[in-house]
Structure formats: structure tokens, C-alpha cells
C-alpha positions as a LaTeX table, in Angstrom:
\begin{tabular}{lrrr}
\hline
Residue & $x$ (\AA) & $y$ (\AA) & $z$ (\AA) \\
\hline
Met1 & 42.35 & 163.53 & 194.39 \\
Lys2 & 39.10 & 164.92 & 193.06 \\
Met3 & 35.68 & 163.95 & 194.37 \\
Gln4 & 34.48 & 161.17 & 192.07 \\
Arg5 & 33.31 & 157.59 & 192.01 \\
His6 & 36.46 & 155.66 & 192.89 \\
Leu7 & 36.57 & 151.86 & 192.94 \\
Pro8 & 38.79 & 150.15 & 195.52 \\
Pro9 & 40.91 & 147.29 & 194.12 \\
Thr10 & 38.97 & 144.88 & 196.32 \\
Ala11 & 36.19 & 145.08 & 198.88 \\
Ala12 & 34.32 & 142.76 & 201.26 \\
Pro13 & 32.13 & 145.18 & 203.26 \\
Leu14 & 30.37 & 144.28 & 206.48 \\
Ala15 & 26.72 & 144.98 & 207.28 \\
Phe16 & 25.58 & 146.93 & 210.35 \\
Arg17 & 24.45 & 143.70 & 212.04 \\
Asp18 & 28.00 & 142.34 & 211.71 \\
Leu19 & 29.36 & 145.38 & 213.54 \\
Val20 & 26.79 & 144.85 & 216.30 \\
Thr21 & 27.67 & 141.18 & 216.78 \\
Gly22 & 31.32 & 142.17 & 216.68 \\
Ala23 & 30.79 & 144.43 & 219.68 \\
Leu24 & 28.82 & 141.66 & 221.42 \\
Gly25 & 31.86 & 139.44 & 221.03 \\
Leu26 & 33.41 & 141.27 & 223.97 \\
Val27 & 31.01 & 139.44 & 226.30 \\
Cys28 & 30.16 & 136.33 & 224.26 \\
Ala29 & 33.61 & 135.36 & 223.03 \\
Gly30 & 33.53 & 131.71 & 224.14 \\
Ser31 & 30.20 & 130.74 & 222.62 \\
Phe32 & 30.86 & 132.76 & 219.46 \\
Gln33 & 34.20 & 131.01 & 218.97 \\
Arg34 & 32.78 & 127.51 & 219.43 \\
Thr35 & 30.02 & 128.28 & 216.93 \\
Leu36 & 32.44 & 129.68 & 214.34 \\
Glu37 & 34.82 & 126.73 & 214.65 \\
Ser38 & 31.94 & 124.28 & 214.25 \\
Glu39 & 30.58 & 126.11 & 211.19 \\
Ile40 & 33.99 & 126.19 & 209.50 \\
Lys41 & 34.50 & 122.46 & 210.13 \\
Thr42 & 31.13 & 121.67 & 208.58 \\
Phe43 & 31.41 & 124.05 & 205.62 \\
Phe44 & 34.92 & 123.00 & 204.57 \\
Asp45 & 34.61 & 119.37 & 205.74 \\
Val46 & 37.66 & 119.54 & 208.00 \\
Lys47 & 38.25 & 118.05 & 211.43 \\
His48 & 40.47 & 120.68 & 213.05 \\
Val49 & 40.20 & 124.49 & 213.08 \\
Phe50 & 42.26 & 127.17 & 214.85 \\
Leu51 & 41.46 & 130.90 & 214.88 \\
Leu52 & 44.18 & 133.58 & 214.99 \\
Thr53 & 44.56 & 137.34 & 214.59 \\
Ser54 & 46.03 & 137.31 & 211.06 \\
Gly55 & 46.97 & 135.10 & 208.17 \\
Lys56 & 50.67 & 135.52 & 208.89 \\
Ala57 & 50.02 & 134.60 & 212.53 \\
Ala58 & 48.30 & 131.45 & 211.27 \\
Leu59 & 51.27 & 130.52 & 209.05 \\
Thr60 & 53.74 & 131.28 & 211.85 \\
Thr61 & 51.81 & 129.02 & 214.22 \\
Ile62 & 51.74 & 126.18 & 211.69 \\
Leu63 & 55.48 & 126.46 & 211.08 \\
Arg64 & 56.37 & 126.63 & 214.76 \\
Gly65 & 54.33 & 123.49 & 215.35 \\
Leu66 & 56.05 & 121.64 & 212.51 \\
Lys67 & 59.48 & 122.87 & 213.59 \\
Ala68 & 59.03 & 121.36 & 217.06 \\
Asp69 & 58.54 & 117.90 & 215.55 \\
Ser70 & 61.34 & 117.92 & 212.97 \\
Ser71 & 65.04 & 118.64 & 212.58 \\
Arg72 & 64.42 & 120.08 & 209.10 \\
Arg73 & 64.72 & 123.84 & 208.85 \\
Gln74 & 64.06 & 124.93 & 205.24 \\
Val75 & 60.72 & 126.21 & 203.97 \\
Ile76 & 60.24 & 126.66 & 200.23 \\
Ile77 & 58.06 & 129.59 & 199.18 \\
Pro78 & 57.34 & 131.21 & 195.80 \\
Ala79 & 59.75 & 133.93 & 194.73 \\
Tyr80 & 56.68 & 136.07 & 194.05 \\
Thr81 & 54.12 & 136.06 & 196.83 \\
Cys82 & 52.79 & 138.17 & 199.69 \\
Phe83 & 55.60 & 139.64 & 201.80 \\
Ser84 & 53.87 & 138.18 & 204.88 \\
Val85 & 54.93 & 134.68 & 203.83 \\
Pro86 & 58.71 & 135.12 & 204.28 \\
Ser87 & 58.11 & 137.21 & 207.40 \\
Ala88 & 56.16 & 134.30 & 208.94 \\
Val89 & 58.89 & 131.80 & 208.02 \\
Leu90 & 61.54 & 133.97 & 209.66 \\
Lys91 & 59.31 & 134.65 & 212.68 \\
Ala92 & 59.11 & 130.88 & 213.16 \\
Gly93 & 62.92 & 130.68 & 213.17 \\
Leu94 & 63.19 & 128.84 & 209.86 \\
Glu95 & 65.10 & 129.39 & 206.61 \\
Val96 & 63.42 & 130.89 & 203.55 \\
Val97 & 64.20 & 129.06 & 200.29 \\
Leu98 & 62.83 & 130.60 & 197.09 \\
Cys99 & 61.42 & 128.81 & 194.07 \\
Asp100 & 60.60 & 130.67 & 190.87 \\
Val101 & 57.05 & 130.88 & 189.55 \\
Asp102 & 55.33 & 130.47 & 186.20 \\
Pro103 & 54.04 & 133.94 & 185.27 \\
His104 & 51.32 & 132.45 & 183.07 \\
Thr105 & 49.72 & 130.39 & 185.88 \\
Leu106 & 50.95 & 132.22 & 189.04 \\
Asp107 & 51.89 & 128.74 & 190.32 \\
Leu108 & 55.29 & 127.42 & 191.35 \\
Asn109 & 57.55 & 126.51 & 188.45 \\
Leu110 & 57.47 & 122.73 & 188.84 \\
Gln111 & 60.86 & 122.11 & 187.22 \\
Arg112 & 62.49 & 124.65 & 189.53 \\
Leu113 & 60.67 & 123.08 & 192.48 \\
Arg114 & 62.14 & 119.66 & 191.66 \\
Glu115 & 65.58 & 121.26 & 191.69 \\
Thr116 & 64.93 & 123.07 & 194.99 \\
Val117 & 63.50 & 120.40 & 197.33 \\
Gly118 & 65.92 & 118.40 & 199.42 \\
Pro119 & 66.47 & 116.45 & 202.63 \\
Asp120 & 66.27 & 119.61 & 204.78 \\
Thr121 & 62.95 & 120.77 & 203.26 \\
Leu122 & 60.41 & 120.91 & 206.08 \\
Ala123 & 57.51 & 122.28 & 204.04 \\
Ile124 & 56.46 & 123.92 & 200.79 \\
Val125 & 54.12 & 126.90 & 201.12 \\
Val126 & 51.80 & 126.79 & 198.11 \\
Pro127 & 49.65 & 129.91 & 197.58 \\
His128 & 46.54 & 130.05 & 195.44 \\
Leu129 & 47.46 & 133.56 & 194.38 \\
Leu130 & 44.40 & 135.71 & 193.60 \\
Gly131 & 42.34 & 132.52 & 193.80 \\
Gln132 & 44.24 & 130.85 & 190.92 \\
Pro133 & 44.36 & 127.15 & 191.91 \\
Ala134 & 47.87 & 125.78 & 192.32 \\
Asp135 & 48.56 & 122.29 & 190.99 \\
Ile136 & 48.49 & 120.52 & 194.35 \\
Pro137 & 48.65 & 116.94 & 192.93 \\
Ala138 & 51.77 & 117.76 & 190.90 \\
Ile139 & 53.40 & 119.52 & 193.86 \\
Arg140 & 52.53 & 116.59 & 196.11 \\
Gly141 & 54.31 & 114.30 & 193.66 \\
Ile142 & 57.46 & 116.38 & 194.19 \\
Ala143 & 57.08 & 116.87 & 197.96 \\
Glu144 & 56.22 & 113.35 & 199.12 \\
Pro145 & 59.38 & 111.57 & 197.90 \\
Val146 & 61.54 & 113.89 & 200.02 \\
Gly147 & 59.17 & 113.91 & 203.00 \\
Ala148 & 58.20 & 117.58 & 202.71 \\
Leu149 & 54.78 & 118.78 & 203.84 \\
Ile150 & 52.44 & 120.98 & 201.79 \\
Ile151 & 51.08 & 124.09 & 203.49 \\
Glu152 & 48.26 & 125.56 & 201.42 \\
Asp153 & 48.21 & 129.34 & 201.51 \\
Ala154 & 44.54 & 129.95 & 200.69 \\
Ala155 & 44.61 & 133.48 & 202.12 \\
Gln156 & 43.20 & 134.80 & 198.82 \\
Ala157 & 41.07 & 131.76 & 197.98 \\
Met158 & 38.56 & 131.25 & 200.79 \\
Gly159 & 35.43 & 129.68 & 199.33 \\
Cys160 & 37.13 & 128.67 & 196.07 \\
Lys161 & 37.19 & 125.13 & 194.71 \\
Ser162 & 39.33 & 123.12 & 192.30 \\
Glu163 & 38.33 & 119.69 & 191.02 \\
Gly164 & 35.37 & 119.76 & 193.40 \\
Arg165 & 37.48 & 120.30 & 196.54 \\
Trp166 & 37.91 & 123.43 & 198.63 \\
Leu167 & 41.22 & 125.22 & 198.21 \\
Gly168 & 42.98 & 125.21 & 201.55 \\
Thr169 & 41.99 & 121.61 & 202.30 \\
Gln170 & 43.95 & 119.74 & 199.63 \\
Gly171 & 47.41 & 119.94 & 201.20 \\
Asp172 & 48.60 & 118.55 & 204.52 \\
Ile173 & 47.47 & 121.70 & 206.30 \\
Gly174 & 46.17 & 125.06 & 205.13 \\
Phe175 & 45.10 & 128.50 & 206.20 \\
Phe176 & 42.76 & 131.31 & 205.17 \\
Ser177 & 42.96 & 135.03 & 205.80 \\
Val178 & 40.03 & 137.24 & 206.76 \\
Gly179 & 42.07 & 140.41 & 206.54 \\
Arg180 & 41.46 & 143.54 & 204.52 \\
Gly181 & 41.14 & 142.96 & 200.81 \\
Lys182 & 40.23 & 139.28 & 201.04 \\
Asn183 & 37.08 & 137.39 & 199.96 \\
Leu184 & 35.81 & 137.76 & 203.53 \\
Ser185 & 37.03 & 140.30 & 206.07 \\
Ala186 & 37.04 & 140.88 & 209.81 \\
Gly187 & 39.65 & 143.62 & 209.53 \\
Ser188 & 42.33 & 141.02 & 210.16 \\
Gly189 & 42.29 & 137.37 & 211.10 \\
Gly190 & 43.53 & 133.92 & 210.14 \\
Val191 & 42.05 & 130.41 & 210.12 \\
Ile192 & 44.07 & 127.17 & 210.17 \\
Val193 & 42.39 & 124.02 & 208.81 \\
Thr194 & 43.57 & 120.41 & 208.58 \\
Asn195 & 42.28 & 116.85 & 208.59 \\
Ser196 & 45.55 & 115.48 & 209.97 \\
Ala197 & 45.34 & 114.55 & 213.65 \\
Arg198 & 49.14 & 114.57 & 213.89 \\
Leu199 & 49.55 & 118.04 & 212.44 \\
Ala200 & 46.59 & 119.33 & 214.44 \\
Glu201 & 48.29 & 118.18 & 217.64 \\
Ser202 & 51.50 & 119.97 & 216.64 \\
Val203 & 49.56 & 123.18 & 216.02 \\
Arg204 & 47.47 & 122.73 & 219.18 \\
Arg205 & 50.58 & 122.66 & 221.37 \\
Glu206 & 51.77 & 125.93 & 219.87 \\
Tyr207 & 48.28 & 127.45 & 219.90 \\
Ala208 & 47.89 & 126.71 & 223.61 \\
Ser209 & 50.90 & 128.89 & 224.38 \\
Leu210 & 49.56 & 131.94 & 222.55 \\
Ala211 & 48.40 & 134.99 & 224.45 \\
Ser212 & 45.34 & 137.07 & 223.68 \\
Glu213 & 45.84 & 140.34 & 221.85 \\
Pro214 & 45.86 & 143.48 & 224.08 \\
Ile215 & 42.40 & 144.99 & 224.45 \\
Met216 & 43.42 & 148.30 & 222.88 \\
Ala217 & 44.62 & 146.51 & 219.75 \\
Ile218 & 41.35 & 144.57 & 219.61 \\
Ile219 & 39.26 & 147.73 & 219.89 \\
Gly220 & 41.55 & 149.44 & 217.37 \\
Asn221 & 40.80 & 146.72 & 214.83 \\
Leu222 & 37.06 & 147.17 & 215.40 \\
Leu223 & 37.30 & 150.93 & 214.87 \\
Lys224 & 39.24 & 150.41 & 211.63 \\
Val225 & 36.57 & 148.00 & 210.44 \\
Val226 & 33.79 & 150.49 & 211.24 \\
Val227 & 35.55 & 153.28 & 209.33 \\
Ala228 & 36.40 & 151.00 & 206.40 \\
Thr229 & 32.79 & 149.81 & 206.17 \\
Phe230 & 31.77 & 153.31 & 205.12 \\
Leu231 & 34.85 & 154.51 & 203.23 \\
Ile232 & 35.18 & 151.39 & 201.08 \\
His233 & 32.12 & 152.45 & 199.06 \\
Pro234 & 33.03 & 153.94 & 195.65 \\
Lys235 & 31.20 & 157.17 & 196.50 \\
Leu236 & 33.59 & 157.75 & 199.41 \\
Tyr237 & 36.74 & 155.79 & 198.59 \\
Trp238 & 38.27 & 158.84 & 196.90 \\
Ile239 & 38.78 & 160.24 & 200.42 \\
Pro240 & 41.24 & 157.63 & 201.76 \\
Ala241 & 42.67 & 157.10 & 198.26 \\
Gly242 & 43.69 & 160.76 & 198.20 \\
Ile243 & 45.57 & 160.68 & 201.52 \\
Pro244 & 49.16 & 159.59 & 200.75 \\
Phe245 & 50.27 & 158.74 & 204.29 \\
Leu246 & 47.57 & 156.06 & 204.61 \\
Gly247 & 49.56 & 153.98 & 202.13 \\
Leu248 & 46.51 & 152.23 & 200.67 \\
Gly249 & 47.54 & 149.27 & 198.58 \\
Glu250 & 51.17 & 149.36 & 199.71 \\
Thr251 & 52.89 & 146.07 & 200.46 \\
Lys252 & 55.31 & 146.20 & 203.38 \\
Phe253 & 57.63 & 143.67 & 204.96 \\
Tyr254 & 57.29 & 143.36 & 208.73 \\
Ser255 & 60.06 & 141.62 & 210.63 \\
Asp256 & 57.93 & 141.46 & 213.77 \\
Phe257 & 54.19 & 141.16 & 214.35 \\
Pro258 & 51.84 & 139.76 & 217.01 \\
Val259 & 50.90 & 136.08 & 216.97 \\
Cys260 & 47.74 & 135.77 & 219.04 \\
Arg261 & 44.48 & 133.89 & 219.26 \\
Met262 & 41.50 & 135.46 & 217.56 \\
Asp263 & 39.50 & 137.62 & 219.97 \\
Gly264 & 35.75 & 137.69 & 220.53 \\
Ile265 & 35.21 & 140.88 & 218.53 \\
Arg266 & 36.75 & 139.44 & 215.36 \\
Val267 & 34.78 & 136.23 & 215.88 \\
Gly268 & 31.62 & 138.30 & 216.29 \\
Leu269 & 32.36 & 140.20 & 213.08 \\
Leu270 & 32.34 & 136.83 & 211.32 \\
Ser271 & 28.92 & 135.77 & 212.64 \\
Ser272 & 27.34 & 135.86 & 209.16 \\
Trp273 & 30.48 & 134.72 & 207.37 \\
Arg274 & 28.90 & 131.99 & 205.24 \\
Gly275 & 26.30 & 134.22 & 203.63 \\
Arg276 & 28.82 & 137.02 & 203.13 \\
Leu277 & 31.38 & 134.69 & 201.59 \\
Val278 & 28.91 & 133.07 & 199.20 \\
Glu279 & 27.55 & 136.46 & 198.07 \\
Ser280 & 31.04 & 137.96 & 197.74 \\
Asn281 & 32.16 & 135.08 & 195.56 \\
Arg282 & 28.94 & 135.12 & 193.51 \\
Cys283 & 29.58 & 138.75 & 192.60 \\
Arg284 & 33.17 & 137.98 & 191.67 \\
Val285 & 32.10 & 135.13 & 189.39 \\
Gln286 & 29.56 & 137.36 & 187.64 \\
Thr287 & 31.94 & 140.29 & 187.19 \\
Arg288 & 34.78 & 138.02 & 186.07 \\
Arg289 & 32.51 & 136.59 & 183.37 \\
Ser290 & 31.71 & 140.10 & 182.18 \\
Phe291 & 35.41 & 140.88 & 181.83 \\
Leu292 & 36.14 & 137.62 & 180.03 \\
Asp293 & 33.32 & 138.29 & 177.56 \\
Arg294 & 34.67 & 141.73 & 176.73 \\
Leu295 & 38.35 & 140.83 & 176.74 \\
Ser296 & 37.89 & 137.52 & 174.94 \\
Arg297 & 40.24 & 138.31 & 172.05 \\
Ala298 & 43.08 & 139.08 & 174.47 \\
Ala299 & 42.34 & 136.32 & 176.95 \\
Glu300 & 44.66 & 133.68 & 175.55 \\
Arg301 & 47.66 & 135.99 & 175.45 \\
Phe302 & 47.17 & 138.33 & 178.39 \\
Leu303 & 44.82 & 136.85 & 180.97 \\
Val304 & 46.25 & 134.43 & 183.50 \\
His305 & 44.42 & 131.07 & 183.36 \\
Pro306 & 41.23 & 132.42 & 181.68 \\
Ser307 & 39.03 & 129.49 & 182.74 \\
Glu308 & 35.37 & 129.88 & 183.64 \\
Ala309 & 35.94 & 127.54 & 186.59 \\
Val310 & 38.37 & 129.86 & 188.40 \\
Leu311 & 37.05 & 132.16 & 191.13 \\
Asn312 & 39.48 & 135.08 & 191.34 \\
Leu313 & 39.85 & 137.56 & 194.16 \\
Arg314 & 40.96 & 140.01 & 191.45 \\
Leu315 & 41.37 & 139.31 & 187.76 \\
Pro316 & 45.07 & 139.01 & 186.84 \\
Val317 & 46.30 & 140.46 & 183.55 \\
Leu318 & 49.93 & 140.17 & 182.46 \\
Met319 & 50.69 & 143.34 & 180.51 \\
Pro320 & 53.10 & 143.14 & 177.54 \\
Thr321 & 55.66 & 145.48 & 179.13 \\
Ala322 & 56.44 & 147.12 & 182.45 \\
Gln323 & 55.97 & 150.54 & 180.85 \\
Gln324 & 52.43 & 149.65 & 179.75 \\
Lys325 & 51.63 & 148.42 & 183.23 \\
Glu326 & 52.82 & 151.68 & 184.78 \\
Ala327 & 50.89 & 153.78 & 182.27 \\
Leu328 & 47.72 & 151.73 & 182.76 \\
Cys329 & 47.87 & 151.97 & 186.56 \\
Ala330 & 48.46 & 155.72 & 186.35 \\
Ala331 & 45.46 & 156.21 & 184.05 \\
Ala332 & 43.31 & 153.99 & 186.24 \\
Lys333 & 44.25 & 155.93 & 189.36 \\
Ile334 & 43.24 & 159.23 & 187.79 \\
Asn335 & 39.89 & 157.79 & 186.75 \\
Gly336 & 39.21 & 155.77 & 189.93 \\
Leu337 & 38.99 & 152.41 & 188.16 \\
Gly338 & 40.43 & 150.16 & 190.88 \\
Ile339 & 43.12 & 148.68 & 188.62 \\
Ser340 & 46.37 & 148.04 & 190.47 \\
Gly341 & 49.50 & 145.97 & 190.58 \\
Leu342 & 49.96 & 143.27 & 193.20 \\
Tyr343 & 53.32 & 142.94 & 194.95 \\
Pro344 & 55.97 & 145.50 & 193.98 \\
Ala345 & 58.98 & 143.18 & 193.92 \\
Pro346 & 60.09 & 139.55 & 194.06 \\
Ile347 & 60.84 & 138.27 & 197.55 \\
Ser348 & 64.55 & 138.28 & 196.63 \\
Lys349 & 64.42 & 142.08 & 196.23 \\
Ile350 & 62.91 & 142.93 & 199.62 \\
Ser351 & 65.60 & 145.20 & 201.04 \\
Asp352 & 65.42 & 143.79 & 204.59 \\
Ile353 & 66.19 & 140.23 & 203.48 \\
Ala354 & 67.73 & 140.51 & 199.98 \\
Ala355 & 71.17 & 139.55 & 201.28 \\
Met356 & 69.84 & 136.06 & 202.10 \\
Phe357 & 69.41 & 135.25 & 198.41 \\
Gly358 & 72.61 & 136.60 & 196.90 \\
Ser359 & 72.59 & 137.43 & 193.19 \\
Arg360 & 70.32 & 134.61 & 192.05 \\
Arg361 & 67.65 & 135.67 & 189.55 \\
Tyr362 & 64.01 & 134.59 & 189.45 \\
Pro363 & 62.75 & 135.51 & 185.95 \\
Gly364 & 59.14 & 134.46 & 186.48 \\
Ala365 & 58.85 & 136.45 & 189.70 \\
Glu366 & 60.52 & 139.45 & 188.08 \\
Ala367 & 58.05 & 139.32 & 185.18 \\
Leu368 & 55.07 & 139.31 & 187.53 \\
Ser369 & 56.33 & 142.17 & 189.67 \\
Ala370 & 57.04 & 144.23 & 186.55 \\
Arg371 & 53.98 & 143.45 & 184.41 \\
Leu372 & 51.07 & 142.03 & 186.45 \\
Val373 & 47.98 & 144.16 & 186.99 \\
Thr374 & 44.69 & 143.18 & 188.60 \\
Leu375 & 41.14 & 144.21 & 187.74 \\
Pro376 & 38.52 & 144.61 & 190.50 \\
Leu377 & 35.77 & 141.99 & 190.76 \\
His378 & 33.96 & 142.90 & 193.99 \\
Arg379 & 30.29 & 143.70 & 194.56 \\
Phe380 & 30.64 & 147.43 & 193.87 \\
Val381 & 31.81 & 146.89 & 190.27 \\
Thr382 & 28.94 & 147.64 & 187.85 \\
Glu383 & 28.59 & 146.76 & 184.18 \\
Thr384 & 29.36 & 150.40 & 183.40 \\
Asp385 & 32.57 & 150.08 & 185.42 \\
Val386 & 33.47 & 146.97 & 183.42 \\
Asp387 & 33.00 & 148.93 & 180.18 \\
Arg388 & 35.18 & 151.78 & 181.42 \\
Ile389 & 37.91 & 149.43 & 182.65 \\
Cys390 & 37.90 & 147.43 & 179.40 \\
Ala391 & 38.27 & 150.64 & 177.42 \\
Val392 & 41.37 & 151.68 & 179.33 \\
Val393 & 42.91 & 148.20 & 179.38 \\
Gly394 & 42.14 & 147.88 & 175.68 \\
Gln395 & 43.98 & 151.08 & 174.87 \\
Tyr396 & 47.24 & 149.77 & 176.33 \\
Leu397 & 46.90 & 146.26 & 174.93 \\
Glu398 & 46.25 & 147.72 & 171.48 \\
Glu399 & 49.63 & 149.44 & 171.71 \\
Ser400 & 51.16 & 145.96 & 171.65 \\
Gly401 & 49.39 & 145.14 & 168.40 \\
Glu402 & 46.42 & 143.32 & 169.94 \\
Thr403 & 42.75 & 144.33 & 169.89 \\
Pro404 & 41.43 & 142.88 & 173.15 \\
Ala405 & 37.75 & 143.47 & 172.84 \\
Gln406 & 35.28 & 143.58 & 170.00 \\
Asp407 & 32.59 & 145.50 & 171.84 \\
Cys408 & 34.52 & 148.06 & 173.90 \\
Arg409 & 33.81 & 151.64 & 173.01 \\
Ser410 & 36.57 & 154.21 & 172.59 \\
His411 & 38.58 & 155.24 & 175.62 \\
Glu412 & 37.19 & 158.77 & 175.75 \\
Asp413 & 33.58 & 157.78 & 175.00 \\
Val414 & 33.40 & 155.31 & 177.84 \\
Leu415 & 35.34 & 157.32 & 180.41 \\
His416 & 33.07 & 160.30 & 179.93 \\
Arg417 & 29.81 & 158.39 & 180.15 \\
Lys418 & 27.73 & 159.07 & 183.23 \\
Val419 & 28.42 & 156.28 & 185.71 \\
Ser420 & 25.35 & 154.34 & 186.81 \\
Pro421 & 24.74 & 154.81 & 190.54 \\
Ser422 & 23.57 & 151.24 & 190.98 \\
Ala423 & 25.87 & 148.48 & 192.16 \\
Arg424 & 25.31 & 144.82 & 192.56 \\
\hline
\end{tabular}
């Protein structure tokens, strides 16, 4: 990997003051936690908040709480989603049931969902993948008649709204992630939110039994955050991006992971979370608009849900073929453009658990794993970066017979322009 400006696929950097308050969390954990819980309740207008060490720990805790109050044992999840979702279901001792997705909305395929729910369905995990709002009212209309609960997976949608309501608060219970690559980051972390007193009590019983994370793991997370704060900048990201064993961007399935309460350091790292979240999302809205303006001619066919109202974590583009996706990602990697795929396979193809699903096919999930790419929207993406990315994306969309942008310059002209050093 040569020394060059290299965009990460996503970034939510911390300021020096956040690192300082993170360290102070070692001695001020209790007061920091009470403040953070109160702020989250007020901001998202929820009555109950629980803080954990990761998003998958949050989902596991929710499911364990629900399991204790029900004889139902099946949890429906999308056939294309983060690998942490099935790992949390299995960690909670429940059965994973897959439902195919609509590749043009990233949402659950509602017809398939109607065919999948049943009397043993405990819950439906509904992600807002990349910040794309799922159709919660329609899913509720399917879930309620069979007595299934809706768990909103807003891990990639913190601070996003749909129909005037925060994503993560529209289902029966929801959770956010503050892990790497999210709208807001503390290295890792999860937040459970609900307005249901009954569900909050179920979670509270489980939460009370959780241990704290070992101190060395806590300090290790802080050190990773400190290093990432510097290396996430495009001027330096070429360093970790060029080290293969770091596995940047890889999606792995973990059969075991810690489920612990959030520690004082992570809470301290989130001391300025509201301002950081608002600014992070403001930059994403602005950059997303720039992409939509340039890719307007391709939006209807290739962009997923190209609405101005959507606040994406990354901008999803469904390439015409798997070969074009692979070629685009390879070109983007060489030029440090931050374009990447999302998850490498449907849940049914994860080698550790594939036997659970037999030979059943999930066409929507297979299409997304083969053809979906994402464009970076974070604060480090400049207008010059947008031009360069549009030029490369345009080249591969043109091969399908489409001309995606009226104002994009030629591939070579834009890639060889001097990159502006400024960033929003």
C-alpha cells in the first residue's frame, strides 16, 4: 500500500477532550453513567436505558430477558444482516429463523415475513441497515397478530429519524451500537432503549446479573480508541489499510463474546456524545446530498431508497453484477476511495452455522452480498473526494449501459487531480 490519501469506509473520530474524560471514567464511573443514561432518556424520549459493552451484548441481554418470560424460542432475523445478530441469538440460547430481504430497500421481505412468523416466534429483529428505515408499522401488523415482539436493531441508525420518530424507539424495544464504524463511537459499546415497563423489568433482571469487563480489556479498548483516533484520518489510514493481518473491514462470526455492563472509560468517552452525533450526522447528510446530485441519473435504478429524508451511515449502491462490484472495490482500494462491500455472505452461508438452514435459498440476501457496495459519507469526505468516487462508480455503471452522472469528469482526469487537503 503506497503512501497516499486513503479514505476509511466510515469514521466517527473522537476529540482529545473525549480521550481525557474517558480516562477520568476510571474514577468517576458512577456519576458519568447516571449522567449519560439521563441524557439518552431525554434526547430519545425514552423511559428506560441500559448501557453495555457492545451492540451484540445489548441484543443478547434483551433476548435473555425475553426468553425468561416466554416459552417461545424462535427469533426471526434478516437473511442478510450483521453476523453479530445470529451470534447474539445463539448466545441467548434461542433458535435463529431467517427471513429474506428486499434488495431494493434493505428491509425484510414482508411477504416472506408473513410466511415465516408463527406461534413459536418470540421476536423479530428488525435492522435499519446503513440507516435505511425499516417499515416498522407494516412489520408490526405482521408481528402483533401472532404475539411476536419487535426488537429494533438501530446499531447503524443512531440519531436517525423516520416519520418524525427516532429509529430505535418505534418497536417494543431497541438498541444502538457505539462501536467502530458507527455514527458515534466509543470503540465498542451498546445501548438498550425502551418505553415498556414490562420489557425494561425483564432486561433489568438480566442486566443485574452481568459482571463488569476485566480491567485489562477495558484499558485495551481505550488504547485501541486512542490509536484509531489518529490513524482514522485519511492522511494516515493508508498505514492500517496496508497491514493485511489487521483485517480492516472484515466481517467475522463469533460464537462466544463477553456480555458485560459498560465501564466508566467507555461512558467517559461518550461525554460529548450529543454534539458528536449531531455533527457526524450533519456531515453525512451533506455528503449524501452531494452524491445524489452527481449520481442523479442512476439513482432510480442503482441507489437504494434515494430519498432526501434518509440519513445513511454509508450510501448503499446495488451494482448491476457481482463482477462489477468486485472490479469497483478493487479500483477503489488502489485509489484509497473508501468504497467497500458490506457483509460478505448471507447468514445462511456462514460456515459455522450453515447446517442450521439446510439448502434453502434467500435470493434477496444473495443479491445484496454479491452486488451491494457502500460509499463513504463521513466528515473526512471532501467535495473532491465525491468527484473522484463518482468518476469511478460512473465508469462501472456505464458498462451496464447507464450514464450515472451528467457532471462527472472522466475517470483518469478526476483520479489524477490534486486532492484538496481540506476536510469538513
